XYZ file of C-alpha atoms in Angstrom:
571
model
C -36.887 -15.809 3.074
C -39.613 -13.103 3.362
C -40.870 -10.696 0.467
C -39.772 -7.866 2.075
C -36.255 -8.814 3.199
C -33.646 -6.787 1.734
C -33.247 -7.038 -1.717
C -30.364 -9.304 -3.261
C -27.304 -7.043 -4.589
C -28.372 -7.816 -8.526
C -31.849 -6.057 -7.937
C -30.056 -3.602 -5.472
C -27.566 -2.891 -8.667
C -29.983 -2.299 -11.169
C -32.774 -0.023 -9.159
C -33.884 2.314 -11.031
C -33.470 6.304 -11.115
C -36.847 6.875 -9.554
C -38.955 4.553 -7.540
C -41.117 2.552 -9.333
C -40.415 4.037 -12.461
C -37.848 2.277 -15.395
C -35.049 3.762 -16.623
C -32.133 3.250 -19.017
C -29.612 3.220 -16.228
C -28.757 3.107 -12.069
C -28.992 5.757 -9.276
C -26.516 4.912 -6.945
C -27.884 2.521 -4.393
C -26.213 4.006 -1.563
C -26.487 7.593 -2.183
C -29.041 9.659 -3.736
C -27.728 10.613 -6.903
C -26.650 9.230 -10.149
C -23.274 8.514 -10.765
C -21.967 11.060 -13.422
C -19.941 8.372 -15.103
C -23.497 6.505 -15.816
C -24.454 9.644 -17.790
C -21.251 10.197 -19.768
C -19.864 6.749 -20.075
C -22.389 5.818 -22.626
C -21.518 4.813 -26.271
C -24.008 7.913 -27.075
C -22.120 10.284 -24.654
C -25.323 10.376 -22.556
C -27.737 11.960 -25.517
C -30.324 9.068 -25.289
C -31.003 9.984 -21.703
C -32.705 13.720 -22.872
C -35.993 14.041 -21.048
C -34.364 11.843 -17.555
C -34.691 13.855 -14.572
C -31.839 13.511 -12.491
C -30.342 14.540 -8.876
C -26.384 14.619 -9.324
C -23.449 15.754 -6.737
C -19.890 16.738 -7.325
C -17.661 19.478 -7.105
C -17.666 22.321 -9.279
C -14.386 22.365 -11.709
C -15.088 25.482 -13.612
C -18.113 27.621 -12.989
C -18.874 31.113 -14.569
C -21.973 33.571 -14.313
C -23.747 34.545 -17.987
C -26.148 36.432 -18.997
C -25.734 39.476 -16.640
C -25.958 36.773 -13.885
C -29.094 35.552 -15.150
C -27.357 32.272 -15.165
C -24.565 30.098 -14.725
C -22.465 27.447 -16.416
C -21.444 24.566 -13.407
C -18.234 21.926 -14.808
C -19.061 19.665 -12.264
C -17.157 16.331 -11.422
C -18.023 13.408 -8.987
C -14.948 11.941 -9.457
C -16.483 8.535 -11.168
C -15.048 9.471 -14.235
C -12.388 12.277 -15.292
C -15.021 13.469 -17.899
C -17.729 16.724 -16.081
C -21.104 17.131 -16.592
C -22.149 20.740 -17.476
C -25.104 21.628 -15.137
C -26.685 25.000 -15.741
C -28.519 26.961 -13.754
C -30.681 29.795 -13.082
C -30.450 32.741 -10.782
C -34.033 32.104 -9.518
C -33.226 28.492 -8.778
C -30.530 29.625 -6.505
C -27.802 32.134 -5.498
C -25.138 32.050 -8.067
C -22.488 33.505 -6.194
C -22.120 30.720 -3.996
C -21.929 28.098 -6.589
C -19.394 29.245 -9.143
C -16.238 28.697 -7.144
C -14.064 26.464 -7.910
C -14.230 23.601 -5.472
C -17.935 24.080 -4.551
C -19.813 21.044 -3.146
C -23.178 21.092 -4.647
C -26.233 18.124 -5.173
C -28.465 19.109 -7.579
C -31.084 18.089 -9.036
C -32.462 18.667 -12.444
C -33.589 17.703 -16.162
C -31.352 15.952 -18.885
C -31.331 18.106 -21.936
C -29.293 17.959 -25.187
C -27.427 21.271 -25.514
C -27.303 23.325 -28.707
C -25.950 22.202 -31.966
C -21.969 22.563 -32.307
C -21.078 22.777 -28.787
C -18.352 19.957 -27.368
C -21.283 18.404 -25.044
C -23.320 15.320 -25.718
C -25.560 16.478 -22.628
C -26.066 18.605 -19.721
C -28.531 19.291 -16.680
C -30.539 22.098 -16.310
C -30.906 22.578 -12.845
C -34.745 22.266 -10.894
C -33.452 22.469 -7.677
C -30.484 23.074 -5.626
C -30.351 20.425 -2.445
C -27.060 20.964 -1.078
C -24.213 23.482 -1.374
C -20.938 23.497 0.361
C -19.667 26.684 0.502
C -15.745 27.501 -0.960
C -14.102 31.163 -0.476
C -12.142 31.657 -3.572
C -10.011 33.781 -2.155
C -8.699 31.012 0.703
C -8.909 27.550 -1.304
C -5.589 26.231 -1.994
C -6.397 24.729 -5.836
C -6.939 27.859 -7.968
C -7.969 26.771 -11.854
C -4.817 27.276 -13.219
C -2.733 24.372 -13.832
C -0.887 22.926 -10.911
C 2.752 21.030 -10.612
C 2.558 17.331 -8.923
C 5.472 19.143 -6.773
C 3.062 21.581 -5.552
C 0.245 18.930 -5.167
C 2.340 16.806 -2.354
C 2.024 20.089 -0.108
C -1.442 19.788 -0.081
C -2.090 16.461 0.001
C -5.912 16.195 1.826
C -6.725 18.079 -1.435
C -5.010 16.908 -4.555
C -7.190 14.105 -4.855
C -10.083 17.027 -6.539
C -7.437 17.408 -8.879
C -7.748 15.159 -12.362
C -4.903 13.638 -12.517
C -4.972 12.166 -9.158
C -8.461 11.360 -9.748
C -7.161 9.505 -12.366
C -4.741 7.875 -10.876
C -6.866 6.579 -7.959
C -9.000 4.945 -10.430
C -6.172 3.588 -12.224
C -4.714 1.753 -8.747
C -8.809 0.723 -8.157
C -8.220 -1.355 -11.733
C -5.142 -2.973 -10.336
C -6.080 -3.737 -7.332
C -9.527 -5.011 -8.159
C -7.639 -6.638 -11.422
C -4.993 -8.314 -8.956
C -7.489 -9.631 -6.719
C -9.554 -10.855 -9.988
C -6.260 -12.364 -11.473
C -5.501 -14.856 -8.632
C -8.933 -15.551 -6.949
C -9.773 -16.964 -11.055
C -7.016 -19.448 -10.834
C -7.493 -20.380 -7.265
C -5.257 -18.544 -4.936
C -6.076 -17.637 -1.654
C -6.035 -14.270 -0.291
C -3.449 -14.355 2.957
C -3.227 -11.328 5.060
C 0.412 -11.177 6.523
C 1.486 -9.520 9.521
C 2.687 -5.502 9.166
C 4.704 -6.101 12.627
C 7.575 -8.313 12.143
C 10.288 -9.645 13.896
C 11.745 -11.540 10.703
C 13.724 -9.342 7.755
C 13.000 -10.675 4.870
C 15.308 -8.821 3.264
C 18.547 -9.225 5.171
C 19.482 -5.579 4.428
C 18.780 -4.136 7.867
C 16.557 -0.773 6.667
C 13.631 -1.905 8.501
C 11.339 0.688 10.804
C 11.495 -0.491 14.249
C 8.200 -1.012 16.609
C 8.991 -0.185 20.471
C 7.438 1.442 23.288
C 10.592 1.667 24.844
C 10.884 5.352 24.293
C 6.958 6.188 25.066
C 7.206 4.399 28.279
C 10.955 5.445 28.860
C 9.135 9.218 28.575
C 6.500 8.310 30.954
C 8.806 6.771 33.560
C 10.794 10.183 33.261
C 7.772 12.580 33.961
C 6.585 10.690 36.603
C 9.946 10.533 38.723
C 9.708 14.305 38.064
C 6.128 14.649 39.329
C 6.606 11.931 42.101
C 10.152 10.824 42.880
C 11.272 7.289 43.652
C 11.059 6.769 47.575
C 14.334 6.672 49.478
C 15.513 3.683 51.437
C 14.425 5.255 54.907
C 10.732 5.264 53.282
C 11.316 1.846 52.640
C 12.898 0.516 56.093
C 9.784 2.558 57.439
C 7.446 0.689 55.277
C 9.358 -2.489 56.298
C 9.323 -1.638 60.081
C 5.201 -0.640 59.761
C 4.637 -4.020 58.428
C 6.359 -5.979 60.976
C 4.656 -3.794 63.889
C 1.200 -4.852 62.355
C 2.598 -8.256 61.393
C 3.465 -8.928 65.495
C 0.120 -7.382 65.987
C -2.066 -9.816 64.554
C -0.162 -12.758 65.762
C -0.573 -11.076 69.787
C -4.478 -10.750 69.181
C -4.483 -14.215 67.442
C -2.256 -15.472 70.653
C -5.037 -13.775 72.723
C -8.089 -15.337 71.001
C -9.403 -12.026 70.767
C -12.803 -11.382 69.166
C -13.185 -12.103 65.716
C -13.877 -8.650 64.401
C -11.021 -7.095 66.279
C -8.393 -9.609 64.550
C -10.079 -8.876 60.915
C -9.471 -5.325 61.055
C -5.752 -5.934 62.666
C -4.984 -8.261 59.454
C -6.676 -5.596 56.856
C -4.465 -2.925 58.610
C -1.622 -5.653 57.768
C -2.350 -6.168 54.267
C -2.728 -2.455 53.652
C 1.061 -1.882 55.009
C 2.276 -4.727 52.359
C 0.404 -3.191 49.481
C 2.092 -0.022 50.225
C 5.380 -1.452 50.933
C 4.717 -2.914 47.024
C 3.902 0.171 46.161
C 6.998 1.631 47.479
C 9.335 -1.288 46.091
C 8.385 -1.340 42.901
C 8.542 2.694 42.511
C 12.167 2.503 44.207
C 13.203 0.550 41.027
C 12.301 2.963 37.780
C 15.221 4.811 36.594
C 15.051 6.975 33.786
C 15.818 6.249 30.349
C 15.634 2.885 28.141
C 15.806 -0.077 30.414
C 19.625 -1.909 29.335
C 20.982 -5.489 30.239
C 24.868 -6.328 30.026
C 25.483 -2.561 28.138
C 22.601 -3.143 25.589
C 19.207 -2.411 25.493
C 16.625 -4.743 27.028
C 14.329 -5.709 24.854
C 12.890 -7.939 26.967
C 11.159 -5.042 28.197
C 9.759 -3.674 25.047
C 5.991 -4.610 24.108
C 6.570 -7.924 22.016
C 9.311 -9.165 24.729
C 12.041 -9.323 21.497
C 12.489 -6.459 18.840
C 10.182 -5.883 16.541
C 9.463 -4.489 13.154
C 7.530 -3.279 10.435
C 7.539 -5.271 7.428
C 9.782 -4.968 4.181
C 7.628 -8.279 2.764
C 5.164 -10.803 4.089
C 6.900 -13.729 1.620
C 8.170 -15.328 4.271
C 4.605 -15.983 6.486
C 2.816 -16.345 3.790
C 5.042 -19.014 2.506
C 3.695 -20.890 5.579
C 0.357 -21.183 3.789
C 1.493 -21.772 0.677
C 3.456 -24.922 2.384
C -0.283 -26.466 3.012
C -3.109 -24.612 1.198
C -0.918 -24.805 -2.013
C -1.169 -21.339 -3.484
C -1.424 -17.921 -1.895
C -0.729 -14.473 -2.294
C -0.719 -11.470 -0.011
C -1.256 -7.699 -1.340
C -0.372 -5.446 1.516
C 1.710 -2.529 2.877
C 5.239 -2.663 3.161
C 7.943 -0.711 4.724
C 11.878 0.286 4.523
C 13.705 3.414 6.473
C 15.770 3.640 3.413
C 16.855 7.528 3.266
C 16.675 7.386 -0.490
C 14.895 10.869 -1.908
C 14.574 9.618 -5.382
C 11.687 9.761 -7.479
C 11.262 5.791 -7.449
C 12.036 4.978 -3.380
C 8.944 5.321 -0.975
C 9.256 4.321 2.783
C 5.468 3.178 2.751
C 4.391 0.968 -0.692
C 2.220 -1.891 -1.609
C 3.399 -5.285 -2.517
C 1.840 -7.913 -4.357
C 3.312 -11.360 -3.329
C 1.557 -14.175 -4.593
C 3.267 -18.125 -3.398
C 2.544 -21.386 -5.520
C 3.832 -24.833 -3.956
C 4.298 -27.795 -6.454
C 5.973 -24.964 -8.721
C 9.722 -24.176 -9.912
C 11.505 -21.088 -11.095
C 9.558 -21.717 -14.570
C 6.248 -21.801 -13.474
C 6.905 -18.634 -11.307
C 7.740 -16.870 -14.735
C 4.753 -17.845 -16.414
C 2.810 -16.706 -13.814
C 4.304 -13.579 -13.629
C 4.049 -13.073 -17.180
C 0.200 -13.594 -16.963
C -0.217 -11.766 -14.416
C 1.567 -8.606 -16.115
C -0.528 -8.961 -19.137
C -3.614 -9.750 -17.359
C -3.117 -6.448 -15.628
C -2.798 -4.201 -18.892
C -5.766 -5.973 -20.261
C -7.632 -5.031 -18.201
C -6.981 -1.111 -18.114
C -7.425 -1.537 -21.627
C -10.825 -3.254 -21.492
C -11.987 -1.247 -18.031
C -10.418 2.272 -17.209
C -9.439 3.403 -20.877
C -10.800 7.326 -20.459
C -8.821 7.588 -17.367
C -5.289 6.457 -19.623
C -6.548 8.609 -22.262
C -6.176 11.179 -20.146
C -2.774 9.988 -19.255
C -2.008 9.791 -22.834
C -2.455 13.194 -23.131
C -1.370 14.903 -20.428
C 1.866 12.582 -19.676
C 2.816 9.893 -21.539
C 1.337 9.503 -25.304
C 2.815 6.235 -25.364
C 1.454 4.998 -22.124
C -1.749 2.879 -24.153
C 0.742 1.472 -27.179
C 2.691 0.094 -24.158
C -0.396 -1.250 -22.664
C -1.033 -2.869 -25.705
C 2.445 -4.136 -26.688
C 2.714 -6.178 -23.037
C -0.661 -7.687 -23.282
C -0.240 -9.039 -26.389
C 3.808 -9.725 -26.534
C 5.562 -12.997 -25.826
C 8.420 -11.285 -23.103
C 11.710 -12.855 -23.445
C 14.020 -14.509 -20.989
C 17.390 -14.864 -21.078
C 19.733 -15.432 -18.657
C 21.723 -13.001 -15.850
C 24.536 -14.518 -17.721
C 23.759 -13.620 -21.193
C 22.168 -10.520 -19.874
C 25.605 -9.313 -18.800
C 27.103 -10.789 -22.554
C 24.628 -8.338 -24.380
C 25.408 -5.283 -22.258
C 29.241 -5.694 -22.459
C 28.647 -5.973 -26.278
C 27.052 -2.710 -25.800
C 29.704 -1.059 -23.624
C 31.876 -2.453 -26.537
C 29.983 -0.310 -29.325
C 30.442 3.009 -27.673
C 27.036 2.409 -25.305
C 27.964 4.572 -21.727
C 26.765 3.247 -19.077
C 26.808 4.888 -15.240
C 27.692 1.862 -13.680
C 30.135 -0.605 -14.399
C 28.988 -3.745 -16.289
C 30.245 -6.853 -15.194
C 29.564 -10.379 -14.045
C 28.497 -9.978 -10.521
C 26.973 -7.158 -10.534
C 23.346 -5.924 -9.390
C 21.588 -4.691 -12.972
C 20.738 -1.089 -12.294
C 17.715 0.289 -13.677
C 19.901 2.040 -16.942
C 20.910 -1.672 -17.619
C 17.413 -2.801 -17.459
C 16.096 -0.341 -19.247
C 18.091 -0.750 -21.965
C 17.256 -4.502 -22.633
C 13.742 -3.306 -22.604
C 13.734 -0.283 -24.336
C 16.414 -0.434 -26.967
C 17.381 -4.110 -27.410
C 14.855 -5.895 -26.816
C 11.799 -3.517 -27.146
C 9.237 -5.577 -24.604
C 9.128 -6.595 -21.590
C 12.645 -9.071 -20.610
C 12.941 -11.968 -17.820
C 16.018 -12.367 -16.689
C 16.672 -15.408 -14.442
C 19.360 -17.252 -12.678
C 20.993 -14.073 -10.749
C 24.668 -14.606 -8.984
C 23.984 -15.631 -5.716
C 26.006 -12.812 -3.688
C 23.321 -10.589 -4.487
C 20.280 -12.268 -3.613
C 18.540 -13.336 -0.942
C 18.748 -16.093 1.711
C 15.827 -18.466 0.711
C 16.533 -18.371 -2.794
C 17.254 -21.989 -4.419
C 20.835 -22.544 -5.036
C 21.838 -23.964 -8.560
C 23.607 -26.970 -9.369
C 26.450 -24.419 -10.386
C 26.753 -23.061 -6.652
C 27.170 -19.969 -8.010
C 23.681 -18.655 -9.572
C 20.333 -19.383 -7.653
C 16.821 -19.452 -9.739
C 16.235 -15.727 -9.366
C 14.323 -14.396 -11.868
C 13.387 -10.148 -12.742
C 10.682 -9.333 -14.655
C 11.765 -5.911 -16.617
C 9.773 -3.468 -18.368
C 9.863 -0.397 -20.293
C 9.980 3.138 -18.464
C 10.199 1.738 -14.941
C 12.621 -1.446 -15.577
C 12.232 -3.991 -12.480
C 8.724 -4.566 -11.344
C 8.930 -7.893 -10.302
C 11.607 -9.726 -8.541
C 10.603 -13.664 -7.282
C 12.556 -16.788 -7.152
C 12.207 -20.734 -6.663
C 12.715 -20.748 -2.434
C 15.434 -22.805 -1.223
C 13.073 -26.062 0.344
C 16.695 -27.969 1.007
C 17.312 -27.970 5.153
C 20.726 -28.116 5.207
C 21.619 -25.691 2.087
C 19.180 -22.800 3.531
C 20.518 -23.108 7.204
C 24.113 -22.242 5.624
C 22.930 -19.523 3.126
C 21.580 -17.697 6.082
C 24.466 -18.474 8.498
C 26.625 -16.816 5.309
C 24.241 -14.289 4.972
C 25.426 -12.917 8.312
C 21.904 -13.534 9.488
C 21.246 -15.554 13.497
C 19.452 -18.478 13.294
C 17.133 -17.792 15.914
C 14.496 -15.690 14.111
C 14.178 -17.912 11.236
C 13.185 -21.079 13.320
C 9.987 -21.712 12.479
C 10.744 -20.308 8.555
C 13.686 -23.785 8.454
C 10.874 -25.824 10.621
C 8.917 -25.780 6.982
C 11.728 -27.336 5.560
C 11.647 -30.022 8.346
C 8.992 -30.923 8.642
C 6.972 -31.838 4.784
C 9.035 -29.685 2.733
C 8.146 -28.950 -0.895
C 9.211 -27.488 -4.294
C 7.453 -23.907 -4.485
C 8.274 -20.303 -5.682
C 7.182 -16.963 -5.591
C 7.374 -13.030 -6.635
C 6.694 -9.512 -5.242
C 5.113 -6.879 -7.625
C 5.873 -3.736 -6.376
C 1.921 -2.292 -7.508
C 3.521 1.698 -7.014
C 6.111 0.634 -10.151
C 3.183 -1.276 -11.857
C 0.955 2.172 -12.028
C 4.481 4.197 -12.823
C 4.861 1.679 -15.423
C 0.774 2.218 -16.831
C 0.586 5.867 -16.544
C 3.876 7.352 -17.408
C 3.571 9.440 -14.756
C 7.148 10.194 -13.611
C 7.382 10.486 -9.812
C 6.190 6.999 -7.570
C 5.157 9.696 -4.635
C 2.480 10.372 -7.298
C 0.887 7.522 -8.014
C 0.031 6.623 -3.856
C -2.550 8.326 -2.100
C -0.735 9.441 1.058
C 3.338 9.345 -0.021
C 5.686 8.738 2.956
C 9.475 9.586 2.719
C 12.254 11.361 4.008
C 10.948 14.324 6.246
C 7.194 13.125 4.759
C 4.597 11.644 6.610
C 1.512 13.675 6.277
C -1.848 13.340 7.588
């Protein structure tokens, strides 16, 4: 390779703050400026980089003019960390007005300095020069410095990310997702990207989004019989009548061995009448509205030939890798038109479904266990000021929690003696919403209470009744439980639901015959059990619940960068 090819990432990651020149820490590679969590993310709070000179950008938090204007203090914040770097700077470095506002873009750069003695600083910048400023009218931007409601934040949703707590909580889901993607690539999964457009429900609850173009095209048919209408059948005899005439033409000059040029132009007049006659047939059919077949819609029609949807899970595909490259997962976007406005229900929301083959419903709690406490590891070990901030401003328990799943054995029981321990309660004056009985679905009071009062950590419970459970779960030797298992946790309850899949031919085909379910769009899902079938399980994290569950915040539309629900679907 040649000397001057680009340089490998570990020398692009630790290039210095000026060229040529050694320093105690990185300028961004890709942007000119230092990162301010590289300044104030040091044990020393940034003091042993005095004397660094520095080029910085961010957005201005707080700013205020001192000094009769002769200067001004900048909180400015890049959004690398929640902690901002105070930047001062003179009037006859630049125009002050423009860079106090709240929300003002500005790249600066400038000289590290430790402040006076008894202020809360470790460090600030005092300002050399003023690169770049993007301008903010105080009186027009939407996030004024007083303290805002989440409520508020949803109606402005291109700009709540300047705000620190969804700062925060970006960087929070960029732990988890990085820490998910760490988990399973270290014990050899493979990363399987599912399809978003389905035609299977995994589900078998119906409240799936469908995909057609029925209705765009359906639309367009409409405005163009306005615009042009079909032609009527006289056009069409006449069309008919004009390609005969030119038809018996060609076959006279033909008859007449006329000149060669004479019948090429007779047969291009011919073709030209047929293309138009085409034209003419094929306009005569369109009829408005959505194209139907035997009183229902034709979906043989629609883009994909068959209905289509988006997806509420990719298990099921990605269970066809896991049935020959062993173990999988997927971490992707999932879907359900489920007109729920509560503050746990999302239409759009990530899942992380990971699929292990060799493995039974005990393996698939152990890995879900790990995986948990992997996860709160390693905001404990890796994005610690961001749940300090939580802490503080939401949950002051949110870090003890942390703490008591990463290091707790959970327990397990069973659906069975789940049930046995609630009655008991019910018996000792506990009131519960919902009925408790065998049977039922655990709602998220029940849950929560095995967590949070009896049991005080997280609780497995496994071997669910089969009624309310899906299809491809494996049926006991009991016929009545299949090996479900729910992985529940303080303040949210569920946030994991997997199973051992049903690998037996015969005993899936008639769960999902007495699911109600056709057999048709499951094919190729019973052709796994065909054809080399094997023990393996699975789960679904649902990663909204697993930052709910980390932060304490309170509302899942939170805790996702663009929410979708109900009446919601912005930007």
């Amino acid at each position: 390779m040649a000397e001057d090819s680009a340089p490998p990432v570990e020398q692009m990651a630790l290039a210095s703050l000026n060229d040529g020149v050694s320093t105690p820490f990185a300028k961004a590679e890709f942007s000119d400026r230092v990162l301010i969590r590289t300044i104030l993310s040091r044990a020393d709070g940034g003091a042993g980089l005095a004397g660094q000179i520095v080029k910085v950008g961010g957005w201005v938090k707080t700013g205020r003019e001192q000094g009769k204007g002769s200067f001004a203090f900048l909180e400015l914040n890049d959004g690398s960390c929640p902690a901002n770097l105070q930047v001062i700077v003179d009037a006859a470095v630049a125009p002050l007005g423009q860079l106090v506002p709240t929300g003002t873009c500005v790249h600066v750069e400038g000289l590290l300095k430790l402040p006076p003695e008894g202020t809360k600083q470790r460090v600030e910048l005092r300002v050399e020069k003023v690169h770049y400023v993007g301008p903010v009218d105080p009186a027009k931007y939407p996030l004024p410095k007083t303290r805002l409601t989440l409520e508020f934040l949803r109606d402005i949703v291109h700009f709540r990310p300047r705000t620190n707590t969804i700062s925060a909580v970006a960087r929070i889901r960029n732990a988890l997702a990085y820490a998910t993607h760490t988990f399973f690539q270290k014990h050899s999964f493979l990363y399987i990207h599912t399809p978003i457009i389905t035609t299977s429900d995994c589900e078998g609850a119906g409240e799936m989004f469908q995909v057609t173009t029925l209705i765009s095209e359906a639309e367009k048919v409409e405005k163009e019989l306005v615009k042009d209408p079909p032609p009527s059948e006289a056009v069409i005899e006449a069309a008919k009548a004009l390609v005969k005439e030119k038809g018996e033409a060609v076959a006279q000059l033909k008859s007449a061995k006329a000149a060669k040029a004479e019948i090429t132009a007779s047969v291009a007049e011919l073709n030209k009448a047929k293309e138009n006659l085409s034209r003419l047939e094929e306009r005569s059919k369109l009829k408005p509205g959505i194209p139907q077949k035997d009183g229902k819609i034709d979906y043989s029609q629609d883009f994909f030939a068959r209905q289509a949807f988006l997806t509420v899970s990719g298990q099921l595909q990605v269970e066809t890798y896991a049935c020959a490259v062993s173990s999988v997962y997927t971490f992707g976007p999932t879907f359900r038109a489920e007109h729920s406005h509560t503050s746990r229900h999302l239409a759009e929301f990530w899942m992380v479904e990971p699929e292990i083959a060799f493995a039974d419903l005990k393996d698939d709690m152990n890995c879900a266990e790990a995986y948990v406490k992997f996860l709160c590891q390693w905001l404990l070990d890796n994005c610690l000021d961001d749940m300090e901030f939580m802490a503080k401003n939401f949950d002051k328990g949110c870090i003890d929690r942390l703490r008591m799943v990463a290091s707790t054995p959970f327990e397990r029981i069973s659906y069975t003696e789940a049930i046995k321990l609630l009655e008991e309660a019910v018996k000792k004056d506990k009131k519960f919403e919902n009925k408790v009985e065998w049977g039922i679905d655990l709602a998220s009071e029940h849950e929560r209470y095995l967590t949070e009062v009896l049991f005080k950590k997280p609780v497995i419970v496994h071997d669910y009744p089969k009624g309310i459970k899906a299809f491809y779960m494996r049926l006991n030797d009991d016929m009545k439980t299949v090996a479900a298992m729910d992985v529940l946790v303080p303040k949210v309850g569920e946030l994991i639901g997997g199973s051992q899949r049903e690998e037996r031919y015969e005993i899936i085909e008639k769960r999902i015959l007495e699911m109600g379910l056709p057999l048709e769009p499951y094919e190729w899902y019973l052709d796994l059990r065909r054809y080399g079938t094997v023990k393996h399980c699975g789960f679904g994290l649902g990663f909204e619940r697993m930052i709910l569950f980390a932060t304490g915040i309170d509302n899942i539309r939170d805790v996702i960068p663009f929410p979708r629900y109900p009446g919601r679907a912005d930007l």
